[in-house]
Amino acid sequence: MSGAGRLGDLLGIDHPIVQGPFGGGLSSVALAAAVSEGGGLGSYGAHILTPDAITGLVTELKAATTRPFAVNLWVPLEGERSALLDNAAFTVHTERLRSYYDELGATAPAYEDVEALPDFVDQMDALLAAAPPAISFVMGIPPRRFIDEARRRGIALIGTATTVDEAVALEDAGLDAIVASGSDAGGHRGAFLAPVRESLVGTFSLVPQIADAVTAPVIAAGGIADGRGIRAALTLGADAVQIGTAFLATRESGASDTHKRQLATPAARTTVLTRLFSGRTARGIPNRFVRDMAAHEDAVPPYPIQNALMQPIRRAAAAQGRPEYVNLWAGQAAALAGEDLAARDYLAHLVTELPRQEVPFGSSGTH
């Protein structure tokens, strides 16, 4: 068994540390490559990429590192990709945000310019053809034919569960490893069997229950940023950990400087769940926009409509250094993130904090 336990055996990584995948342009090839080269599993969130862009991404990642890495996709929720509004309803939602467009000098998107999401089937076909070492998923279970084809090509599949029931469903579907994503985690929530409000289990409550319920390697995610969190997760039965926010704070991530400056600050000690930035529930640092628009949480349109409406506001605010209007995705351990660290240095520090024990991680001693 490798030094990274069962996940190391599955993926060929040296350390039981996975870099969380970030969507919406927050991932970068430099970050994923740095983590992979350091012996962890680097990841890249590709859910907004076209099939051609996915092909190019995997080519770029393979050129940047010879070590294993993962590419992440969102499994579409039923009806989400066909969610449409008529022009009149679209205008109502646009006008709700008019003062923010005007204040930031941003242009609201026109009804006819809101683009449909890339087709998931086409994305998966492109990803399987490009054959990254691993593919990870959030928000659901990929169709059977994709699982079978990945196995035929020797691609490891990692699913994400926010509840024990989701973990069991992922294992029954044949995925190779399972991320136990606690409600502590930053960014979008991945619940797919029950509503988000019924799927908010804290990481350190969720991990041991999933470890008891499945035989696949378990990767603990949410609220982990240092050696203390890693050791706790491994003690509770995880084979590895996935760290998101603290890697988001590193130099190589695609997050704006405006976003990064809010992490590892007292402001990051508080996070909230909100639909206001994208139309999907996500955890981030509350700011002026979240507080001013709180009464509209249930009124905003679903993803991807709200996401398209907010994109000009988010981008203009980030460019102008105005965090009060930026989607400051962050988990509940964000205040533990380092400041201005290179990803490789941060990973190397985590490795020094790994527990030294004779029983390898993820062995039968913890399952």
Coordinates of C-alpha atoms in Angstrom, one line a residue, residues 43-358:
S43 CA -8.0 19.3 -9.7
Y44 CA -9.6 21.6 -12.2
G45 CA -13.3 22.6 -12.3
A46 CA -14.4 22.4 -15.9
H47 CA -18.2 22.6 -15.7
I48 CA -18.5 25.9 -17.7
L49 CA -16.1 24.7 -20.5
T50 CA -17.1 23.7 -24.0
P51 CA -16.1 20.2 -25.2
D52 CA -13.3 21.7 -27.3
A53 CA -12.0 23.7 -24.3
I54 CA -12.1 20.5 -22.2
T55 CA -9.9 18.8 -24.8
G56 CA -7.5 21.7 -24.7
L57 CA -7.5 21.8 -21.0
V58 CA -6.5 18.1 -20.5
T59 CA -3.7 18.6 -23.1
E60 CA -2.5 21.6 -21.2
L61 CA -2.6 19.7 -17.9
K62 CA -0.7 16.7 -19.3
A63 CA 2.0 19.1 -20.5
A64 CA 2.2 20.8 -17.2
T65 CA 2.5 17.7 -15.0
T66 CA 3.4 14.0 -15.5
R67 CA 1.6 13.2 -12.2
P68 CA -2.1 12.3 -11.7
F69 CA -4.7 15.1 -11.8
A70 CA -8.5 15.3 -11.8
V71 CA -11.0 17.2 -14.0
N72 CA -14.3 18.0 -12.4
L73 CA -17.8 18.3 -13.9
W74 CA -21.2 19.2 -12.5
V75 CA -23.8 16.6 -13.2
P76 CA -26.9 18.6 -14.3
L77 CA -29.9 18.6 -12.0
E78 CA -33.2 17.6 -13.6
G79 CA -34.7 20.5 -15.5
E80 CA -31.9 22.9 -14.7
R81 CA -30.4 23.1 -18.2
S82 CA -33.7 23.7 -19.8
A83 CA -34.7 26.5 -17.3
L84 CA -35.9 29.4 -19.4
L85 CA -37.6 32.7 -18.6
D86 CA -39.7 34.8 -20.9
N87 CA -38.4 38.3 -21.8
A88 CA -40.8 40.0 -19.3
A89 CA -39.7 37.8 -16.4
F90 CA -36.0 38.3 -17.4
T91 CA -36.5 42.0 -17.3
V92 CA -38.0 41.9 -13.8
H93 CA -34.9 40.1 -12.5
T94 CA -32.6 42.4 -14.4
E95 CA -34.2 45.5 -13.0
R96 CA -33.8 44.1 -9.4
L97 CA -30.0 44.5 -10.1
R98 CA -30.1 47.7 -12.0
S99 CA -28.6 49.9 -9.3
Y100 CA -25.6 47.6 -9.0
Y101 CA -25.0 47.6 -12.8
D102 CA -25.1 51.4 -12.7
E103 CA -22.9 51.8 -9.7
L104 CA -20.2 49.6 -11.1
G105 CA -20.5 50.8 -14.7
A106 CA -21.4 47.2 -15.8
T107 CA -23.7 46.3 -18.7
A108 CA -26.6 44.0 -18.0
P109 CA -26.8 41.0 -20.3
A110 CA -29.5 41.1 -23.0
Y111 CA -32.2 38.4 -22.9
E112 CA -31.0 37.0 -26.2
D113 CA -27.4 37.0 -25.1
V114 CA -27.8 34.6 -22.2
E115 CA -26.0 31.4 -23.4
A116 CA -27.1 27.9 -22.6
L117 CA -24.8 25.7 -20.6
P118 CA -22.5 23.4 -22.5
D119 CA -24.2 20.0 -23.0
F120 CA -23.1 17.6 -20.3
V121 CA -23.1 14.5 -22.6
D122 CA -20.8 16.4 -25.0
Q123 CA -18.6 17.5 -22.2
M124 CA -18.3 13.9 -20.9
D125 CA -17.6 12.5 -24.3
A126 CA -14.8 15.0 -24.8
L127 CA -13.4 14.3 -21.3
L128 CA -13.3 10.6 -21.8
A129 CA -11.6 11.0 -25.2
A130 CA -9.0 13.2 -23.6
A131 CA -8.5 10.6 -20.8
P132 CA -7.3 12.5 -17.7
P133 CA -6.1 10.2 -14.9
A134 CA -9.2 11.0 -12.9
I135 CA -12.6 12.6 -13.3
S136 CA -14.5 13.9 -10.3
F137 CA -18.2 14.9 -10.1
V138 CA -20.4 17.0 -7.9
M139 CA -24.2 17.2 -7.8
G140 CA -25.0 13.8 -9.0
I141 CA -24.2 10.4 -10.6
P142 CA -23.0 10.3 -14.2
P143 CA -24.9 8.0 -16.6
R144 CA -23.9 4.4 -16.6
R145 CA -22.3 4.4 -20.1
F146 CA -19.8 7.0 -18.9
I147 CA -18.9 5.0 -15.9
D148 CA -18.4 1.9 -18.0
E149 CA -16.3 3.8 -20.6
A150 CA -14.1 5.4 -17.9
R151 CA -13.4 2.0 -16.4
R152 CA -12.5 0.7 -19.9
R153 CA -10.1 3.5 -20.3
G154 CA -8.6 3.2 -16.9
I155 CA -9.8 6.6 -15.7
A156 CA -10.6 6.8 -11.9
L157 CA -14.0 8.3 -11.0
I158 CA -14.6 10.3 -7.9
G159 CA -18.1 11.2 -6.8
T160 CA -19.2 13.8 -4.2
A161 CA -21.7 13.1 -1.4
T162 CA -23.3 15.5 1.0
T163 CA -25.2 12.7 2.8
V164 CA -24.8 9.0 3.6
D165 CA -27.5 8.1 1.2
E166 CA -25.7 9.9 -1.6
A167 CA -22.5 8.1 -0.7
V168 CA -24.2 4.7 -0.9
A169 CA -25.8 5.7 -4.3
L170 CA -22.4 6.7 -5.7
E171 CA -20.8 3.4 -4.6
D172 CA -23.6 1.4 -5.9
A173 CA -23.2 3.1 -9.3
G174 CA -19.6 2.0 -9.4
L175 CA -17.6 5.1 -8.6
D176 CA -14.1 4.5 -7.3
A177 CA -13.8 7.0 -4.5
I178 CA -16.2 9.3 -2.6
V179 CA -15.8 12.8 -1.4
A180 CA -17.7 13.3 1.9
S181 CA -18.5 17.0 1.5
G182 CA -19.6 18.5 4.8
S183 CA -21.8 21.6 5.0
D184 CA -18.6 23.4 6.2
A185 CA -17.3 23.4 2.7
G186 CA -17.2 26.6 0.6
G187 CA -18.7 27.2 -2.8
H188 CA -21.7 25.4 -4.3
R189 CA -23.5 22.7 -2.4
G190 CA -23.6 19.4 -4.2
A191 CA -26.8 17.8 -2.8
F192 CA -28.7 15.7 -5.4
L193 CA -31.0 13.2 -3.6
A194 CA -32.7 15.7 -1.2
P195 CA -33.0 19.5 -1.0
V196 CA -29.9 21.4 0.2
R197 CA -31.7 22.3 3.4
E198 CA -32.0 18.6 4.3
S199 CA -28.5 17.8 3.3
L200 CA -26.4 20.1 5.6
V201 CA -24.4 17.6 7.6
G202 CA -21.2 18.9 9.1
T203 CA -17.9 17.4 7.9
F204 CA -17.0 15.7 11.1
S205 CA -20.4 14.2 11.5
L206 CA -20.6 13.1 7.9
V207 CA -17.2 11.5 7.5
P208 CA -17.5 8.6 10.0
Q209 CA -21.0 7.8 8.9
I210 CA -19.9 7.5 5.2
A211 CA -16.8 5.6 6.2
D212 CA -19.1 3.1 7.9
A213 CA -21.5 2.9 5.0
V214 CA -19.2 2.3 2.0
T215 CA -16.2 0.3 1.1
A216 CA -14.7 2.8 -1.4
P217 CA -12.0 5.2 -0.2
V218 CA -13.5 8.3 1.5
I219 CA -12.1 11.8 1.0
A220 CA -13.2 14.3 3.7
A221 CA -14.0 17.8 2.5
G222 CA -15.1 20.9 4.3
G223 CA -13.5 23.0 7.1
I224 CA -10.0 21.5 6.7
A225 CA -7.1 23.8 6.2
D226 CA -4.2 22.5 8.3
G227 CA -2.7 19.4 9.9
R228 CA -5.2 19.4 12.8
G229 CA -8.1 19.0 10.3
I230 CA -6.3 16.4 8.4
R231 CA -5.5 14.3 11.4
A232 CA -9.1 14.6 12.7
A233 CA -10.5 13.5 9.3
L234 CA -8.2 10.5 9.1
T235 CA -9.0 9.5 12.7
L236 CA -12.7 9.6 11.8
G237 CA -12.2 7.1 9.0
A238 CA -11.3 9.2 5.9
D239 CA -8.6 7.9 3.6
A240 CA -7.7 11.4 2.5
V241 CA -8.8 15.0 2.6
Q242 CA -9.9 17.5 0.0
I243 CA -8.9 21.1 0.8
G244 CA -10.6 23.9 -1.2
T245 CA -10.5 27.4 0.4
A246 CA -6.9 27.3 1.6
F247 CA -5.8 26.4 -2.0
L248 CA -8.1 29.1 -3.4
A249 CA -6.0 31.5 -1.3
T250 CA -2.7 30.5 -2.9
R251 CA -0.9 32.5 -5.6
E252 CA -1.7 30.1 -8.4
S253 CA -5.5 30.0 -8.0
G254 CA -7.7 31.8 -10.5
A255 CA -9.5 33.8 -7.7
S256 CA -9.2 37.6 -8.0
D257 CA -6.9 39.4 -5.7
T258 CA -10.0 41.1 -4.3
H259 CA -11.4 37.6 -3.3
K260 CA -8.0 36.3 -2.0
R261 CA -7.6 39.4 0.3
Q262 CA -10.8 38.5 2.1
L263 CA -9.6 35.0 3.0
A264 CA -7.6 34.5 6.1
T265 CA -9.1 37.7 7.6
P266 CA -11.5 38.2 10.5
A267 CA -14.2 38.7 7.9
A268 CA -13.8 35.1 6.9
R269 CA -14.8 33.8 10.3
T270 CA -18.4 34.1 9.3
T271 CA -19.9 32.4 6.2
V272 CA -23.4 32.0 4.9
L273 CA -25.3 30.0 2.4
T274 CA -26.8 32.1 -0.4
R275 CA -28.4 31.7 -3.9
L276 CA -27.9 35.4 -4.7
F277 CA -24.8 35.1 -6.8
S278 CA -25.6 32.1 -9.0
G279 CA -29.1 30.8 -8.4
R280 CA -27.7 27.8 -6.6
T281 CA -26.9 27.5 -2.9
A282 CA -23.3 28.2 -2.1
R283 CA -21.3 29.1 0.9
G284 CA -19.3 32.4 1.0
I285 CA -18.3 35.3 3.2
P286 CA -21.3 37.7 3.7
N287 CA -20.8 41.1 2.2
R288 CA -22.9 44.2 1.4
F289 CA -24.6 42.6 -1.5
V290 CA -25.6 39.5 0.4
R291 CA -27.0 41.6 3.3
D292 CA -28.8 44.1 1.1
M293 CA -30.4 41.4 -1.1
A294 CA -31.3 38.9 1.7
A295 CA -35.0 39.4 1.2
H296 CA -34.7 38.2 -2.4
E297 CA -33.1 34.9 -1.7
D298 CA -36.1 32.9 -2.8
A299 CA -37.1 35.3 -5.6
V300 CA -34.0 35.2 -7.7
P301 CA -34.2 32.9 -10.8
P302 CA -32.4 29.5 -10.8
Y303 CA -29.0 28.7 -12.1
P304 CA -27.8 29.5 -14.8
I305 CA -30.0 32.6 -15.3
Q306 CA -29.1 34.3 -12.0
N307 CA -25.4 33.4 -12.7
A308 CA -25.6 35.2 -16.1
L309 CA -27.3 38.2 -14.6
M310 CA -24.6 38.5 -11.8
Q311 CA -21.5 37.8 -13.9
P312 CA -21.0 41.5 -15.1
I313 CA -21.4 42.7 -11.5
R314 CA -19.0 40.1 -10.1
R315 CA -16.4 40.8 -12.7
A316 CA -16.6 44.6 -12.5
A317 CA -16.4 44.5 -8.7
A318 CA -13.4 42.2 -8.7
A319 CA -11.6 44.4 -11.3
Q320 CA -12.3 47.5 -9.2
G321 CA -11.2 45.9 -5.9
R322 CA -14.7 46.1 -4.4
P323 CA -15.3 42.9 -2.3
E324 CA -18.8 44.1 -1.3
Y325 CA -20.1 42.9 -4.6
V326 CA -17.9 39.8 -5.3
N327 CA -19.0 36.2 -4.7
L328 CA -16.5 35.5 -1.9
W329 CA -16.8 31.7 -1.9
A330 CA -15.2 30.3 1.3
G331 CA -15.6 27.4 3.7
Q332 CA -15.9 27.6 7.4
A333 CA -12.2 27.3 8.0
A334 CA -11.3 30.1 5.6
A335 CA -9.8 32.2 8.4
L336 CA -7.1 29.4 8.8
A337 CA -5.9 29.9 5.2
G338 CA -2.4 31.3 4.6
E339 CA -1.6 34.6 3.0
D340 CA 0.3 34.9 -0.3
L341 CA 1.6 31.3 -0.3
A342 CA 2.7 29.3 -3.3
A343 CA 0.6 26.2 -3.6
R344 CA 3.6 23.9 -3.6
D345 CA 4.9 25.5 -0.3
Y346 CA 1.5 25.2 1.3
L347 CA 1.2 21.5 0.3
A348 CA 4.7 20.8 1.5
H349 CA 3.8 22.3 4.9
L350 CA 0.7 20.2 5.1
V351 CA 2.8 17.1 4.4
T352 CA 5.0 17.9 7.4
E353 CA 1.8 17.9 9.5
L354 CA 0.6 14.5 8.4
P355 CA 0.4 12.0 11.2
R356 CA 3.3 9.6 11.4
Q357 CA 1.9 6.1 12.1
E358 CA 2.8 2.6 11.4

